[in-house]
PDB file of C-alpha atoms in Angstrom:
ATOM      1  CA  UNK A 714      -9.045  -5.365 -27.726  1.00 89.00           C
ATOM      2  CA  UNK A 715      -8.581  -2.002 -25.635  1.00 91.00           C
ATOM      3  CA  UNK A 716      -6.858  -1.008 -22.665  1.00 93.00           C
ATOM      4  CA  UNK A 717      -7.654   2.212 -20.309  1.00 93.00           C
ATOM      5  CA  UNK A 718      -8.918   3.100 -17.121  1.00 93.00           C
ATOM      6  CA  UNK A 719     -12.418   4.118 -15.926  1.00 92.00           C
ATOM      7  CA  UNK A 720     -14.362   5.414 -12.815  1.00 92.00           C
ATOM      8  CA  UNK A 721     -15.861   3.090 -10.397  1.00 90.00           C
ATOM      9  CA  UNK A 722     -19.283   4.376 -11.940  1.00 88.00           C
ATOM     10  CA  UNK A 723     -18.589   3.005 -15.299  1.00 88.00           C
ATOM     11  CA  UNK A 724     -20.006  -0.671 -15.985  1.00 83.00           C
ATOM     12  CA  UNK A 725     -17.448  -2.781 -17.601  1.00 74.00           C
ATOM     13  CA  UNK A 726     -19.877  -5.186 -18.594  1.00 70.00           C
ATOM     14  CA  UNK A 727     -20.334  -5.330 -22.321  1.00 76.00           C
ATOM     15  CA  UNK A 728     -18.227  -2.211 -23.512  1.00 84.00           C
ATOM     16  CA  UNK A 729     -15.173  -1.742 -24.682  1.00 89.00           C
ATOM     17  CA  UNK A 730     -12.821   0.884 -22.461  1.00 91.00           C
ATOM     18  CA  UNK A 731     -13.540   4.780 -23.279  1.00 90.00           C
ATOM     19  CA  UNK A 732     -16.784   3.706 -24.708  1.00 91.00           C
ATOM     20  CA  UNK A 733     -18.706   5.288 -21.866  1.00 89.00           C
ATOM     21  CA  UNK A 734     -18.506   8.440 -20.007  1.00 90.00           C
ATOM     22  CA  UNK A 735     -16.068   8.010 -17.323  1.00 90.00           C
ATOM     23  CA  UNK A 736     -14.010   5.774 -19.220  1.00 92.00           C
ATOM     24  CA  UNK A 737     -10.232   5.756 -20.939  1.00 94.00           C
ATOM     25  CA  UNK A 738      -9.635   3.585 -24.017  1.00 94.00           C
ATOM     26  CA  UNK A 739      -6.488   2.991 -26.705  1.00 95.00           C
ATOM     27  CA  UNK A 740      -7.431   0.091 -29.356  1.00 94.00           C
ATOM     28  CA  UNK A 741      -5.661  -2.053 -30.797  1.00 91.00           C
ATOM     29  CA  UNK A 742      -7.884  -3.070 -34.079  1.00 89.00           C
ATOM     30  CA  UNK A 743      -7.457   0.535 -34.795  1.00 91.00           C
ATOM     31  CA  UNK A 744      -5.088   2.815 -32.793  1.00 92.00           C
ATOM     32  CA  UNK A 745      -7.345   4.666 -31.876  1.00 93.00           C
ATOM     33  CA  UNK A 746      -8.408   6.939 -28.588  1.00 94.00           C
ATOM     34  CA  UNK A 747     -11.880   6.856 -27.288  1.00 94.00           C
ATOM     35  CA  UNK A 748     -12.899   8.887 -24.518  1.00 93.00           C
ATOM     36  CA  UNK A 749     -16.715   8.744 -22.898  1.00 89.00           C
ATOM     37  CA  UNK A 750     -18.504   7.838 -26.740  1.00 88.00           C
ATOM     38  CA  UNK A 751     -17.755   5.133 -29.367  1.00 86.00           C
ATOM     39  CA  UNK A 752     -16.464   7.721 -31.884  1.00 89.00           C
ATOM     40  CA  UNK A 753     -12.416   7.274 -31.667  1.00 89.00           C
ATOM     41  CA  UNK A 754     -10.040   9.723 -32.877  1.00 93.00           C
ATOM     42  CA  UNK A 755      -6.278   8.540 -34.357  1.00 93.00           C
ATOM     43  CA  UNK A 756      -3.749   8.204 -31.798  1.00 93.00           C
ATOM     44  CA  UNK A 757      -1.223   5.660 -31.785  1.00 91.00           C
ATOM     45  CA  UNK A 758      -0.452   2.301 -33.982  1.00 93.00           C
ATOM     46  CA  UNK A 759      -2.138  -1.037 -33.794  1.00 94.00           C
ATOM     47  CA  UNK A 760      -1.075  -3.731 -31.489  1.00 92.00           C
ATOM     48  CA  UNK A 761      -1.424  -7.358 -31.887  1.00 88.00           C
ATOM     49  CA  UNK A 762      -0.606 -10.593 -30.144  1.00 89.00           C
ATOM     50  CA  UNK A 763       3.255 -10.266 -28.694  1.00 89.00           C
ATOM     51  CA  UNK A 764       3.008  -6.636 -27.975  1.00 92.00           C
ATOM     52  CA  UNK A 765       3.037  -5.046 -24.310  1.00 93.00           C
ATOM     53  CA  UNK A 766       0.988  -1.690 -23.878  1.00 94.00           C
ATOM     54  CA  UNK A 767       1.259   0.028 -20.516  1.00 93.00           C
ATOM     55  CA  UNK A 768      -1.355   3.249 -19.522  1.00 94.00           C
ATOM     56  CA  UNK A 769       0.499   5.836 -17.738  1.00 93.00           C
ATOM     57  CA  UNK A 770      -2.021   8.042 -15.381  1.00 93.00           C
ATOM     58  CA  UNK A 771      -0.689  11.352 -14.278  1.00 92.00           C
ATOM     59  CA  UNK A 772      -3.032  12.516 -11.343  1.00 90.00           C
ATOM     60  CA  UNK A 773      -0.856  16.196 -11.229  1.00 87.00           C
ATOM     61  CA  UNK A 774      -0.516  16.973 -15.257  1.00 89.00           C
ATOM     62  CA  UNK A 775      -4.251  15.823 -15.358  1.00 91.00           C
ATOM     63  CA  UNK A 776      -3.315  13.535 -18.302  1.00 93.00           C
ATOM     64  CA  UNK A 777      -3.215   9.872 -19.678  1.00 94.00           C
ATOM     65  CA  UNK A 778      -0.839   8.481 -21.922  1.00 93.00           C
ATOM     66  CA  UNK A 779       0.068   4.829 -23.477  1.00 95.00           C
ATOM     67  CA  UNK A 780       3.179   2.724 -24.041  1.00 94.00           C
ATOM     68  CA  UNK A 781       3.793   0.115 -26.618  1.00 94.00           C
ATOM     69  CA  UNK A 782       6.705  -2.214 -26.273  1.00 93.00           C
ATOM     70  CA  UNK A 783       8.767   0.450 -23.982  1.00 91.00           C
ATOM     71  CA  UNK A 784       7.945   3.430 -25.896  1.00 92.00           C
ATOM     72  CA  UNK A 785       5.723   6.392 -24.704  1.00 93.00           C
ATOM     73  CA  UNK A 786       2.892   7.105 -27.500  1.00 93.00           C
ATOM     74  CA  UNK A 787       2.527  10.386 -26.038  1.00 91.00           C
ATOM     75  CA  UNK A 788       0.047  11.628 -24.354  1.00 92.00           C
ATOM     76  CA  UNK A 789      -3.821  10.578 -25.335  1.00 93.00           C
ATOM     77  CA  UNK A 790      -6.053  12.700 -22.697  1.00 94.00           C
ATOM     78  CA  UNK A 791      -5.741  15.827 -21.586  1.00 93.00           C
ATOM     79  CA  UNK A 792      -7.952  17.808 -19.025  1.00 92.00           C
ATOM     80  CA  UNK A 793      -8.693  14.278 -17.064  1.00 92.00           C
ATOM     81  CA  UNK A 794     -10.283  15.481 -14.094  1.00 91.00           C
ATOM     82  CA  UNK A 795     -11.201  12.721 -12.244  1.00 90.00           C
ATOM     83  CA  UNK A 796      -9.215  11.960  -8.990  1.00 88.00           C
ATOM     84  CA  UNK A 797      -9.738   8.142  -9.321  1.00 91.00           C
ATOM     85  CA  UNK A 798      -9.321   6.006 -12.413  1.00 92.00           C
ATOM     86  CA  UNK A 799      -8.856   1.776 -12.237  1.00 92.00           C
ATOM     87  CA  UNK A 800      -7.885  -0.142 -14.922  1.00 92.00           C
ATOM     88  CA  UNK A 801      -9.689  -1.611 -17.496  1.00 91.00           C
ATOM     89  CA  UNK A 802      -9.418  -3.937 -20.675  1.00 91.00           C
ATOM     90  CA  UNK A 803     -11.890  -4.733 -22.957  1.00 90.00           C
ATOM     91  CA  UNK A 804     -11.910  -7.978 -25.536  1.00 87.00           C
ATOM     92  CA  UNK A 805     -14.735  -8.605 -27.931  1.00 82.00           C
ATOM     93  CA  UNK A 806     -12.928 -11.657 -30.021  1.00 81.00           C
ATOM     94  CA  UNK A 807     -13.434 -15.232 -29.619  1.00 81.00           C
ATOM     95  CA  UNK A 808     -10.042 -16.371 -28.045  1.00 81.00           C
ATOM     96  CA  UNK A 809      -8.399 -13.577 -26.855  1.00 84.00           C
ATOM     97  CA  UNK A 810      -6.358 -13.349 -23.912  1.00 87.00           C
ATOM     98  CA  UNK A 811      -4.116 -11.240 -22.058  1.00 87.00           C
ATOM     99  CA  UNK A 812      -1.638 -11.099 -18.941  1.00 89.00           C
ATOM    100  CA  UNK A 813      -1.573  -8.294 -17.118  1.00 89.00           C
ATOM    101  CA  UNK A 814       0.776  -6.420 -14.918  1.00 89.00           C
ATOM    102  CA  UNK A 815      -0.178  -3.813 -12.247  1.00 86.00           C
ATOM    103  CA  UNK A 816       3.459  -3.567 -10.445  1.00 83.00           C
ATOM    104  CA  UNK A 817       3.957  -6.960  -9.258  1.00 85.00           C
ATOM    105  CA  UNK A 818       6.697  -7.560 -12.143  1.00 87.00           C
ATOM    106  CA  UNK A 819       9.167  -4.631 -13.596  1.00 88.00           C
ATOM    107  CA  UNK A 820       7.400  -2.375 -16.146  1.00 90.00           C
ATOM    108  CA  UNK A 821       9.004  -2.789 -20.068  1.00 91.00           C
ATOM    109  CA  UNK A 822       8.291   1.199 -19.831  1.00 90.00           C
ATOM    110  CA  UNK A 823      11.117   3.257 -18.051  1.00 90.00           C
ATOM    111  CA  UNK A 824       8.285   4.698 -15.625  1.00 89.00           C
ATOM    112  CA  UNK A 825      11.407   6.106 -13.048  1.00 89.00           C
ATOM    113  CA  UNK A 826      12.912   8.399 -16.056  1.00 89.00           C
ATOM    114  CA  UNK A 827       9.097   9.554 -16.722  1.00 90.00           C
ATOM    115  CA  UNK A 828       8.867  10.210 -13.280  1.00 90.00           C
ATOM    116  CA  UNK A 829      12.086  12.118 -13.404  1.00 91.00           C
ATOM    117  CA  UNK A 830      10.892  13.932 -16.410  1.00 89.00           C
ATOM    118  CA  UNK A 831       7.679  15.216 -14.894  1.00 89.00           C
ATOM    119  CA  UNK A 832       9.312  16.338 -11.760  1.00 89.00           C
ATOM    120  CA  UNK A 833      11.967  18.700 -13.472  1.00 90.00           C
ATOM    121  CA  UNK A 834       9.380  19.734 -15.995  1.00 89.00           C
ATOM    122  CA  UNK A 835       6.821  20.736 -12.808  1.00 88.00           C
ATOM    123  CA  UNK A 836       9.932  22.414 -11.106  1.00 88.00           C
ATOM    124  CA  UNK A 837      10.715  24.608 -14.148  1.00 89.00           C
ATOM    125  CA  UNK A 838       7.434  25.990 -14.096  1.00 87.00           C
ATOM    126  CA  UNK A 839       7.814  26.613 -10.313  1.00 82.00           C
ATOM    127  CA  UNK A 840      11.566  28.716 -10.969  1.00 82.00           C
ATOM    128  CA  UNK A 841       9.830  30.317 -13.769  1.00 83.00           C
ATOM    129  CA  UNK A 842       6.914  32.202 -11.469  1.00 78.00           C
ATOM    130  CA  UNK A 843       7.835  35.487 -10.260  1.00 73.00           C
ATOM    131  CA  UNK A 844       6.700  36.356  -6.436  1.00 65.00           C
ATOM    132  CA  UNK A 845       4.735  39.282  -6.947  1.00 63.00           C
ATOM    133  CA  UNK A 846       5.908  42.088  -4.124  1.00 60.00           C
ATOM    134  CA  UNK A 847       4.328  42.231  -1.208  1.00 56.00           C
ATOM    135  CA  UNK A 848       4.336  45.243   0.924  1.00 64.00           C
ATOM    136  CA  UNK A 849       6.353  45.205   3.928  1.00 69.00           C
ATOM    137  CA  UNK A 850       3.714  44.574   6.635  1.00 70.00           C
ATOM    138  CA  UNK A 851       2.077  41.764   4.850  1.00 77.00           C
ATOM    139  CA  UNK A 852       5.177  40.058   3.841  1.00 78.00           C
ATOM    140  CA  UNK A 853       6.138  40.228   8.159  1.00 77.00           C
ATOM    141  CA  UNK A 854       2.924  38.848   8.878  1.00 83.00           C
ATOM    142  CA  UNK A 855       3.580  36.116   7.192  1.00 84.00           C
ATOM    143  CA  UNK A 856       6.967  35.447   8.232  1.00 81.00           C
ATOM    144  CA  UNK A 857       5.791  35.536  11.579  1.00 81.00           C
ATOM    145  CA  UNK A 858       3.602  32.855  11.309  1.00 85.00           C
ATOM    146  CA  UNK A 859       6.379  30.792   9.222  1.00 83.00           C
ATOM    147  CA  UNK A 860       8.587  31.432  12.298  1.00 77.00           C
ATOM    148  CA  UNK A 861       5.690  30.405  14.653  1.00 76.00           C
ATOM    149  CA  UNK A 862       4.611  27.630  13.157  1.00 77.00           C
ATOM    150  CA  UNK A 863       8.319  26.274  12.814  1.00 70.00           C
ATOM    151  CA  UNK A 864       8.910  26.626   9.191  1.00 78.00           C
ATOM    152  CA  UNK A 865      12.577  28.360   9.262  1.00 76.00           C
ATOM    153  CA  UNK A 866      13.217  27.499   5.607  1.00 79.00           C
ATOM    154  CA  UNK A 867      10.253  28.912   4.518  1.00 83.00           C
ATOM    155  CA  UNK A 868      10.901  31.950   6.587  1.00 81.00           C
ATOM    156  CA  UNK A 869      14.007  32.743   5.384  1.00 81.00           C
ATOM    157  CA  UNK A 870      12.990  32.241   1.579  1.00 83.00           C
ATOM    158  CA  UNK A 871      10.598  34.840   2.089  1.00 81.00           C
ATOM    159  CA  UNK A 872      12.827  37.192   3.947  1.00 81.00           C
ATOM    160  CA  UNK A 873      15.127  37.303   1.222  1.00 79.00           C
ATOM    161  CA  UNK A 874      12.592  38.898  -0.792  1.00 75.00           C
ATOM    162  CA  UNK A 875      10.972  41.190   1.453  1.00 74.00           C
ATOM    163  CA  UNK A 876      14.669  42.649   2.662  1.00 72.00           C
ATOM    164  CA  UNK A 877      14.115  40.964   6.234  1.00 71.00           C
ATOM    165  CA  UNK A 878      16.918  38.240   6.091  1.00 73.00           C
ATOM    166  CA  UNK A 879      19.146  39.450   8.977  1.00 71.00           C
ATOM    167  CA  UNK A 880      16.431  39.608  11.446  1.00 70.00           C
ATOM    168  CA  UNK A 881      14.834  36.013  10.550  1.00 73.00           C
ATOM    169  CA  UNK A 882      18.536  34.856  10.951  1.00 73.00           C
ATOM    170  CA  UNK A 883      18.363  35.926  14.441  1.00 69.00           C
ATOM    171  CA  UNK A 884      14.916  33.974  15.363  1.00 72.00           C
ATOM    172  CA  UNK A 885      16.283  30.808  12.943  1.00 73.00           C
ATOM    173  CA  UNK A 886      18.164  29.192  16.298  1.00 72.00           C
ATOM    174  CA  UNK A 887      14.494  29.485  18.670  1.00 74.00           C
ATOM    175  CA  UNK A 888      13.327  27.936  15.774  1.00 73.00           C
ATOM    176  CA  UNK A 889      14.843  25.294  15.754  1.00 76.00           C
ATOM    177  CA  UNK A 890      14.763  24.335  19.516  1.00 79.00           C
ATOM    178  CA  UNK A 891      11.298  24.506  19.143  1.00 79.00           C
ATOM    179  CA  UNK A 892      11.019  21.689  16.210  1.00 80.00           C
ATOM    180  CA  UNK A 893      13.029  19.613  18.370  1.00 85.00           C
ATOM    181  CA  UNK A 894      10.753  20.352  21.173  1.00 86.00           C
ATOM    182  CA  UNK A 895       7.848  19.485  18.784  1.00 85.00           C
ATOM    183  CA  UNK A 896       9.428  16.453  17.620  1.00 87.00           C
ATOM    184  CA  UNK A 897      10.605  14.929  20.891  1.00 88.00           C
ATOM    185  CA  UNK A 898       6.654  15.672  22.068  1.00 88.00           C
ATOM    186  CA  UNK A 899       5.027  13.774  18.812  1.00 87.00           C
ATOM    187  CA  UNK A 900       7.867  10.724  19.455  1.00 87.00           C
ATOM    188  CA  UNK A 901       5.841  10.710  23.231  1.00 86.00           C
ATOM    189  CA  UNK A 902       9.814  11.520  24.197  1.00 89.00           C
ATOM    190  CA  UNK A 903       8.135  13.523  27.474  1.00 87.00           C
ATOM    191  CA  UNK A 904      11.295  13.206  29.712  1.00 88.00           C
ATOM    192  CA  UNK A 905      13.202  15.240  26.845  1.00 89.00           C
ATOM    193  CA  UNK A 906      10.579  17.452  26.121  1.00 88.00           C
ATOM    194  CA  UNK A 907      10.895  18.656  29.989  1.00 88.00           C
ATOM    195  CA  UNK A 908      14.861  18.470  29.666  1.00 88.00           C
ATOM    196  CA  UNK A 909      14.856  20.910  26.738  1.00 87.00           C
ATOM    197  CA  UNK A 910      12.113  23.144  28.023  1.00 87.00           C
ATOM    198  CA  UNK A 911      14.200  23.792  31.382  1.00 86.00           C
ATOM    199  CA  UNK A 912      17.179  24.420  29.435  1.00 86.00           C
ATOM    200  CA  UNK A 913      15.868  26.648  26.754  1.00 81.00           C
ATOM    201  CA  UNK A 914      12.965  28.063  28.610  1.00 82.00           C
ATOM    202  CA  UNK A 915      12.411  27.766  32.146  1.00 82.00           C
ATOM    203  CA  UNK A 916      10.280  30.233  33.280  1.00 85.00           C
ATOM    204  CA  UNK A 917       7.439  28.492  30.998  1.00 82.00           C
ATOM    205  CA  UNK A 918       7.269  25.536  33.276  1.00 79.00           C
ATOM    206  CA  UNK A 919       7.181  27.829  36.332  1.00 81.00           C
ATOM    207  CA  UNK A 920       4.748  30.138  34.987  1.00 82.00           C
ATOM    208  CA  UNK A 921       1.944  27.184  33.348  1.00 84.00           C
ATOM    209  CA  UNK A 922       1.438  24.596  36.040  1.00 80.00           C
ATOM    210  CA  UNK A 923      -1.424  23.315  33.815  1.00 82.00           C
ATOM    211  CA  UNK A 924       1.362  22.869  30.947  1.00 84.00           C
ATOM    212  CA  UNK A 925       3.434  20.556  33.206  1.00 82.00           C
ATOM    213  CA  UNK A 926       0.664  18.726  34.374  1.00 83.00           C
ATOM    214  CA  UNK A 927      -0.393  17.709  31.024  1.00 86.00           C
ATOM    215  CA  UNK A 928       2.889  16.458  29.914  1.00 86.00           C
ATOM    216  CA  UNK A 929       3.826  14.595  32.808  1.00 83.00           C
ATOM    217  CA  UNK A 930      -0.127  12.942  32.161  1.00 86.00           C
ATOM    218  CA  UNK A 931       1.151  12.303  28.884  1.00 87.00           C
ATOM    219  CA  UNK A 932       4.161  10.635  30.344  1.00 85.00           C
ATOM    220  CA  UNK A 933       1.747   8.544  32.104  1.00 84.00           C
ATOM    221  CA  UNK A 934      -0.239   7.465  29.384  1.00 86.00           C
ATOM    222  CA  UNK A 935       3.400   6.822  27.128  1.00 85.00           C
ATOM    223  CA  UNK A 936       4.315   4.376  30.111  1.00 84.00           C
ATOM    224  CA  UNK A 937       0.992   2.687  30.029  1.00 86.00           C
ATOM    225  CA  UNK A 938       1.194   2.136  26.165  1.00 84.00           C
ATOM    226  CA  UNK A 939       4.930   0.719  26.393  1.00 83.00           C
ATOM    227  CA  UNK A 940       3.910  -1.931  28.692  1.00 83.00           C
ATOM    228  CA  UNK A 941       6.397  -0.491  31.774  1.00 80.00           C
ATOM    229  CA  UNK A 942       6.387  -2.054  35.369  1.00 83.00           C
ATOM    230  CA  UNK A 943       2.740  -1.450  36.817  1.00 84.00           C
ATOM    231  CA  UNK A 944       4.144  -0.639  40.560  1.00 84.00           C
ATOM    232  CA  UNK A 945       6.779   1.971  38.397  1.00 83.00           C
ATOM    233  CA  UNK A 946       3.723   3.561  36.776  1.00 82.00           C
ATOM    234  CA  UNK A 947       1.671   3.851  39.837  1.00 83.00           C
ATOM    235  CA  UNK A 948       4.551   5.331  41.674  1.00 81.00           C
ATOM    236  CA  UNK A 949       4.953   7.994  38.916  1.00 77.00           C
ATOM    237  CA  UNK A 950       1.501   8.793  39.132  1.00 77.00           C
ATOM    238  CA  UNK A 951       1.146   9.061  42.829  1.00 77.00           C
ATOM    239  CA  UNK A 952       4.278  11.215  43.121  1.00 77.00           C
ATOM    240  CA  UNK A 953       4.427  13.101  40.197  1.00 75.00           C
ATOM    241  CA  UNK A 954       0.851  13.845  39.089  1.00 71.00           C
ATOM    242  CA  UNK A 955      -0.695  14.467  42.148  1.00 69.00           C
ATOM    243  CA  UNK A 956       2.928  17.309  43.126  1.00 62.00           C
ATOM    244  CA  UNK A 957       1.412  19.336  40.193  1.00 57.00           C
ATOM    245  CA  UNK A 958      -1.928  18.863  41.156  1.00 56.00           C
ATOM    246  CA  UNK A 959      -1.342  20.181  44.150  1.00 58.00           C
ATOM    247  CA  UNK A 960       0.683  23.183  43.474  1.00 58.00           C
ATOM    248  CA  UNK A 961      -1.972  24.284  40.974  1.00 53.00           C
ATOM    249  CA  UNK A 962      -4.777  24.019  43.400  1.00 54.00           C
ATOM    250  CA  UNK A 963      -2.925  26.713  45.149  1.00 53.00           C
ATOM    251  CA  UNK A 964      -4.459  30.077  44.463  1.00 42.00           C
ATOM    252  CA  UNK A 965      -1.445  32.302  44.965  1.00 42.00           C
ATOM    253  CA  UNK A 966       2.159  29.643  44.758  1.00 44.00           C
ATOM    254  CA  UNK A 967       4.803  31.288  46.221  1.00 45.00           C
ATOM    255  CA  UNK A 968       7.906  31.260  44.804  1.00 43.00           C
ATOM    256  CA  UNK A 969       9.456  28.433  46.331  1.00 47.00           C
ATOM    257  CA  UNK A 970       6.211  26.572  46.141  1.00 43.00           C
ATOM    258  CA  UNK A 971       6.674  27.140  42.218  1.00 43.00           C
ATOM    259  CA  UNK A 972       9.883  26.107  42.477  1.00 46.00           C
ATOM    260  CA  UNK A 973       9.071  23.098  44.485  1.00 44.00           C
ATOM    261  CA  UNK A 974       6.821  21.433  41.738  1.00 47.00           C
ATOM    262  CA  UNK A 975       9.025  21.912  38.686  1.00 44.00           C
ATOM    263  CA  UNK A 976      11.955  20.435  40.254  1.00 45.00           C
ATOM    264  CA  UNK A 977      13.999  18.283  38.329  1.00 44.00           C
ATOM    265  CA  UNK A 978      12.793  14.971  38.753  1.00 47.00           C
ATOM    266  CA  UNK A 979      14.014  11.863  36.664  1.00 50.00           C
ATOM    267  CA  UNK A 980      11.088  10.519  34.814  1.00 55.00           C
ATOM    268  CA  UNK A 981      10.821   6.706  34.424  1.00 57.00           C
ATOM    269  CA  UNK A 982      12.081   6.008  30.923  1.00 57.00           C
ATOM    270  CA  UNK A 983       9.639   4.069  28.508  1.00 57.00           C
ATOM    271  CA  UNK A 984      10.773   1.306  26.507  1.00 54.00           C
ATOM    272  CA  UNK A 985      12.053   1.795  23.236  1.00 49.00           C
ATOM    273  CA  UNK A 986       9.163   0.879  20.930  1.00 44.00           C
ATOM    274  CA  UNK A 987      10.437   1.055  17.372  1.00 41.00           C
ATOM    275  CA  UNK A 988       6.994   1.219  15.957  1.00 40.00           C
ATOM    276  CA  UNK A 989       6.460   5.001  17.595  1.00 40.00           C
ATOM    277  CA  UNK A 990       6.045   7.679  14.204  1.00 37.00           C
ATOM    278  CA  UNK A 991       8.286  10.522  14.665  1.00 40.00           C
ATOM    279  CA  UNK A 992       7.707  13.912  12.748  1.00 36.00           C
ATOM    280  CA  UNK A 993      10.035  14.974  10.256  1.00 39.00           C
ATOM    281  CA  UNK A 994      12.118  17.986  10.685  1.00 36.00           C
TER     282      UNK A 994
END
């Protein structure tokens, strides 16, 4: 009998597992390992009717280990490259049988603590790098685009080291109006985005007509999805849409004519739908 994992290219026809190339194996006749030939290599103890053996696949550590009866064997494979493995099992006697579990019931093998294990083990090795020094302009570029691209904490982390903490400290605030901004606009919150764009920033709805348009058009389409009031929608888009329009068919806006299409109007609201994905800040 012998338990593993494979590729989907291996055929699990008439072999036992880790007997071809591709394919993962730990026997129980023998204890032994077999990895891609029929020539095993000691590895663990037998196993027999009664016992439970678990295969433990660790995609990030490239390796695969095995469990008998609750108790990690250690691990069998090292250097597993492959991205996709399925399980296998393999029985050659007259009789034999097995149950198997893939999640459905509780593991007899503490996976959780494993889990635990492999986490702290992969963070060590994180603390344990040292950020080679950067010169100063690099290390700003960089920042920059962390502070761009809404990334504060990342920002700062780097700032520490490159001696540019109190000035990323300054910029950490616009940061952080823009996430919300950001997050409010992936929610299809549109009516918020505008609120917090002509509190934080009004000039940018004055100066980019085209921006406005496209978020009240977004509005539109948010209001469509939700199911709102078809003569509500219609009105939205008749007033609304077709203000903006307007204004940015003008060549040269004046002033007040500026003024005129980002006025604060109340936006329909759309109804909650609890199924919408927001971002995570």
């Amino acid at each position: 009998m012998g338990i593993g994992v494979c590729t989907k290219a291996v055929p699990v026809a008439h072999k036992l597992p880790g007997w071809d190339k591709g394919s993962y194996g730990y026997h129980g006749d023998d204890g032994k390992k077999f990895r891609g030939c029929g020539a095993g290599e000691p590895y663990g103890p037998v196993y027999t009717t009664g016992d439970i053996v678990g295969c433990v696949v660790n995609y990030m550590a490239g390796s695969i280990g095995y469990t008998k009866n609750g108790i990690f064997l250690g691990h069998a494979f090292v250097d597993v490259h492959e991205r996709e493995l399925y399980p296998i099992v393999g029985m050659r006697s007259e009789g034999e049988c097995m149950e198997i579990n893939c999640g459905l019931e509780p593991f007899c093998y503490d996976l959780q603590s494993y889990v635990q294990e492999e986490r702290s083990r992969v963070h060590q090795i994180i603390h344990k790098v040292q950020v080679p020094n950067v010169d100063n302009i690099s290390c700003r570029c960089i920042i920059s685009y962390l502070v761009q691209q809404g990334y504060p904490e990342s920002a700062l982390a780097l700032a520490k080291s490159c001696g540019a903490e109190k000035e990323v400290e300054k910029t950490l605030e616009g940061i952080r109006q823009r996430r919300k901004v950001l997050d409010a606009l992936l929610a299809g919150n549109i009516p918020e985005v505008l609120q917090m764009l002509r509190t934080v920033a009004p000039q940018i709805l004055e100066l980019r007509q085209d921006l406005l348009f496209m978020l009240r058009c977004q509005h539109f389409i948010e209001l469509v999805k939700s199911g709102a009031d078809m003569a509500l929608i219609l009105e939205y888009g008749s007033n609304e849409l077709q203000a903006v329009y307007d204004c940015d068919a003008q060549t040269t806006p004046s002033a007040e004519a500026s003024k005129a299409c980002t006025h604060d109007r109340r936006l329909p609201e759309a109804p909650c739908d609890e199924g919408k994905m927001e971002s995570e800040g």
